[in-house]
Tab-separated table of C-alpha atoms in Angstrom:
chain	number	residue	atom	x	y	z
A	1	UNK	CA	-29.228	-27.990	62.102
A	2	UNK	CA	-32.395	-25.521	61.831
A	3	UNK	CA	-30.188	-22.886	60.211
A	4	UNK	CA	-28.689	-25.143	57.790
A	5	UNK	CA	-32.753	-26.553	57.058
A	6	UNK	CA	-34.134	-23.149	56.901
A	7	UNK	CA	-31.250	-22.391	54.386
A	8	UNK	CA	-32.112	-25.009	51.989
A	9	UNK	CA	-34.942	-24.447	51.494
A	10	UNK	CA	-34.583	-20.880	50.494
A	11	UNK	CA	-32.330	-21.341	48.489
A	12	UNK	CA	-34.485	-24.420	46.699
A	13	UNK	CA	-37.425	-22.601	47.020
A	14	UNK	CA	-34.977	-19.462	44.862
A	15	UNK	CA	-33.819	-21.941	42.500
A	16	UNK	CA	-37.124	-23.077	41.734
A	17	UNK	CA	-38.138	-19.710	41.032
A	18	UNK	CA	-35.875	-19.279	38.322
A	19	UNK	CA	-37.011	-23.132	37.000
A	20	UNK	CA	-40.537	-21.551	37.117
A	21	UNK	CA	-39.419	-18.321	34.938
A	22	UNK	CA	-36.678	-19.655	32.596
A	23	UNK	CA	-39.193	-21.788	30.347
A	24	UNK	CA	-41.818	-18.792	30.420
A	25	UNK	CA	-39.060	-16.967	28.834
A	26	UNK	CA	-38.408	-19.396	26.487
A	27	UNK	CA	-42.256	-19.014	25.461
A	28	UNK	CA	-42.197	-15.337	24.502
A	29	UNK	CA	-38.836	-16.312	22.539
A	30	UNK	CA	-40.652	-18.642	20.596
A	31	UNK	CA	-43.181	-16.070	19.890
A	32	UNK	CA	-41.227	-13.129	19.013
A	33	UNK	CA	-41.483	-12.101	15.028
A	34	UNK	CA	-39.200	-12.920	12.763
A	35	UNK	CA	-37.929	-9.076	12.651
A	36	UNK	CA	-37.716	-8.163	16.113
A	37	UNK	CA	-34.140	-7.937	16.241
A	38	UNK	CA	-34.505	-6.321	19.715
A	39	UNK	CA	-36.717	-8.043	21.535
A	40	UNK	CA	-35.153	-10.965	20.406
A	41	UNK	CA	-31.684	-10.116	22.437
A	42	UNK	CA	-33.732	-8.637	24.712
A	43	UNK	CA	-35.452	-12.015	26.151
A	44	UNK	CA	-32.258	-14.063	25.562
A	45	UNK	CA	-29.926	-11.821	27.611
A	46	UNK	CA	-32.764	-12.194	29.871
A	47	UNK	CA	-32.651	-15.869	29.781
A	48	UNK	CA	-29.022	-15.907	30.319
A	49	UNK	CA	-28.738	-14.148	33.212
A	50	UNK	CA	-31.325	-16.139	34.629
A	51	UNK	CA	-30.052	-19.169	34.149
A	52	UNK	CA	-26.776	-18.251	35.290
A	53	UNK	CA	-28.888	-16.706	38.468
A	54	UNK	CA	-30.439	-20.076	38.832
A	55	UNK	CA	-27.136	-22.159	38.549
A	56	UNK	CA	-25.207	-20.358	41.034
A	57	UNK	CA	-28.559	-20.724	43.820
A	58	UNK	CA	-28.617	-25.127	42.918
A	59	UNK	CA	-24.844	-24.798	44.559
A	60	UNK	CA	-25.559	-23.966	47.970
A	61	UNK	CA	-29.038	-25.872	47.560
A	62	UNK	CA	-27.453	-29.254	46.925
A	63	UNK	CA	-24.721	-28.683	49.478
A	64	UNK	CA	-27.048	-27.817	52.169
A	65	UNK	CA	-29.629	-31.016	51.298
A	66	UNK	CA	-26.462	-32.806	50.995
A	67	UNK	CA	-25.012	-31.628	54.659
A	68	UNK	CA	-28.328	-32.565	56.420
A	69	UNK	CA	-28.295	-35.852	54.481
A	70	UNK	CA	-24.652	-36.731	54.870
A	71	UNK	CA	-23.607	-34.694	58.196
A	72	UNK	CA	-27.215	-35.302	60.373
A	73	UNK	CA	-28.102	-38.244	58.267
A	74	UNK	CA	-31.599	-37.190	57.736
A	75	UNK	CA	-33.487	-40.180	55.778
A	76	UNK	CA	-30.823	-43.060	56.398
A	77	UNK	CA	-31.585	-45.910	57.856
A	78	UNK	CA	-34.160	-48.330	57.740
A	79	UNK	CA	-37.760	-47.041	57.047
A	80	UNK	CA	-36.370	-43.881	55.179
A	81	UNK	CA	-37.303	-44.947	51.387
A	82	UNK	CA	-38.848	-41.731	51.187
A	83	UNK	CA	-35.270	-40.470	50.895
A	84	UNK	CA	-34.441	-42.405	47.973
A	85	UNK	CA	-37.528	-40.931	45.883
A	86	UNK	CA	-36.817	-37.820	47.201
A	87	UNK	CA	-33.259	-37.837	45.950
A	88	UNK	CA	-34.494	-39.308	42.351
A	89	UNK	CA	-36.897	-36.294	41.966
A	90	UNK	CA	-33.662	-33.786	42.819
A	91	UNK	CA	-32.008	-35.608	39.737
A	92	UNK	CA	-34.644	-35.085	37.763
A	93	UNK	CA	-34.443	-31.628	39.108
A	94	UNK	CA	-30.748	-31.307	37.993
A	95	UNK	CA	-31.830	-32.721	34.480
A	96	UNK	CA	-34.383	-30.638	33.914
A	97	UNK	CA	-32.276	-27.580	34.839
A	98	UNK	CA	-29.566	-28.699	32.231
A	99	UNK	CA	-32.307	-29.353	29.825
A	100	UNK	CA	-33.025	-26.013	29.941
A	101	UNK	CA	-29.193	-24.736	29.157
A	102	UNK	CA	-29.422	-26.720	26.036
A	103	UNK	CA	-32.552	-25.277	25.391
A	104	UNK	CA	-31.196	-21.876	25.686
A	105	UNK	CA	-28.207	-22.591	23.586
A	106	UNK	CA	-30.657	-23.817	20.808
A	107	UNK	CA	-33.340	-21.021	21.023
A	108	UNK	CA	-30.354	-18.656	20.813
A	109	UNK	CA	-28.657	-20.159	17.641
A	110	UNK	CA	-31.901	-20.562	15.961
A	111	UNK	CA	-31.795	-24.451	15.938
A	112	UNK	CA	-34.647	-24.950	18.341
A	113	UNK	CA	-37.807	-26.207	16.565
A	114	UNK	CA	-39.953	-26.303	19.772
A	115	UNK	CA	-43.074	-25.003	19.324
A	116	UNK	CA	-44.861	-22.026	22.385
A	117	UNK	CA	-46.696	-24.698	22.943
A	118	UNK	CA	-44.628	-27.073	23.554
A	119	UNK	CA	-42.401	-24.822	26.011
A	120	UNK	CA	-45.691	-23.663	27.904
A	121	UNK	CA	-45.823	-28.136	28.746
A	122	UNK	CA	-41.888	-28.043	29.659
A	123	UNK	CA	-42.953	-25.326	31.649
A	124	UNK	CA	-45.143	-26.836	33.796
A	125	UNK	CA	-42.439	-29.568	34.504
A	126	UNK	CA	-40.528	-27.306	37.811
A	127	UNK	CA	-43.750	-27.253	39.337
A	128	UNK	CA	-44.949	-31.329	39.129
A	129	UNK	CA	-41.038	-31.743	40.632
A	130	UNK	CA	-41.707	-29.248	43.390
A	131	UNK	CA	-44.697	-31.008	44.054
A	132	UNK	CA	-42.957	-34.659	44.098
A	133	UNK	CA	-40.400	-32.920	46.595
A	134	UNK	CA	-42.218	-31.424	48.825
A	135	UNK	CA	-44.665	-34.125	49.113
A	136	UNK	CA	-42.247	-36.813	49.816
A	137	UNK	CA	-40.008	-34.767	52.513
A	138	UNK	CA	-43.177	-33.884	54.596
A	139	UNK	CA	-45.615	-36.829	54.074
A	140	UNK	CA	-42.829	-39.561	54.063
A	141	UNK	CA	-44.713	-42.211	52.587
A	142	UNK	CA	-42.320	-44.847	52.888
């Protein structure tokens, strides 16, 4: 069970990495001039490999919290409601990384109107998450 523990969390902590990154890019996109053709494809092939990065790390993420929660059951039973906000904050996780591929797709076809400073507020999003998650697997509150 260690292995499988130690496991998820680096490949959260990886995935998180990218969630921390992706939106920064998304910044300097919103900021590059009009005529820099370049750059432009430069910071969205960037992006995309990223977020493909980032996708494929979630998988084994989610399977491994989901092994320790299904196969060990880690946080059932009475007393475990800790578990329950845990596993809304990894939803909110999984929106917020989808959010982000629609973002993409938008700040690639020129539809996005977000503003850089805007994105640097979505940015900050990953990191009030990773606090949430972190806080309710080690403090348990309730």
């Amino acid at each position: 069970m260690l292995w499988i523990k130690a496991l998820h969390i680096v490949f959260v902590a990886s995935w998180f990495a990218g969630l921390f990154y992706l939106p920064r890019i998304f910044v300097n996109l919103a900021l590059v001039a009009p005529g820099s053709v370049a750059e432009r494809a430069r910071l969205l092939l960037m992006a995309r490999k990223l977020l493909r990065f980032t996708t494929l790390l979630s998988v084994p993420a989610l399977a491994l919290g989901a092994w320790l929660w299904l196969g060990y059951g880690i946080g059932r039973g009475p007393g475990n409601g800790w578990m329950h906000a845990k596993l809304a904050v990894v939803l909110l996780v999984i929106g917020y990384h989808h959010a982000c591929g629609v973002l993409l797709r938008k700040l690639a076809d020129g539809s996005s109107r977000r503003s850089p400073r805007w994105l640097r507020c979505f940015n900050e999003v990953p990191v009030l998450l990773l606090l949430a998650a972190v806080l309710l697997a080690v403090v348990k509150p309730f």
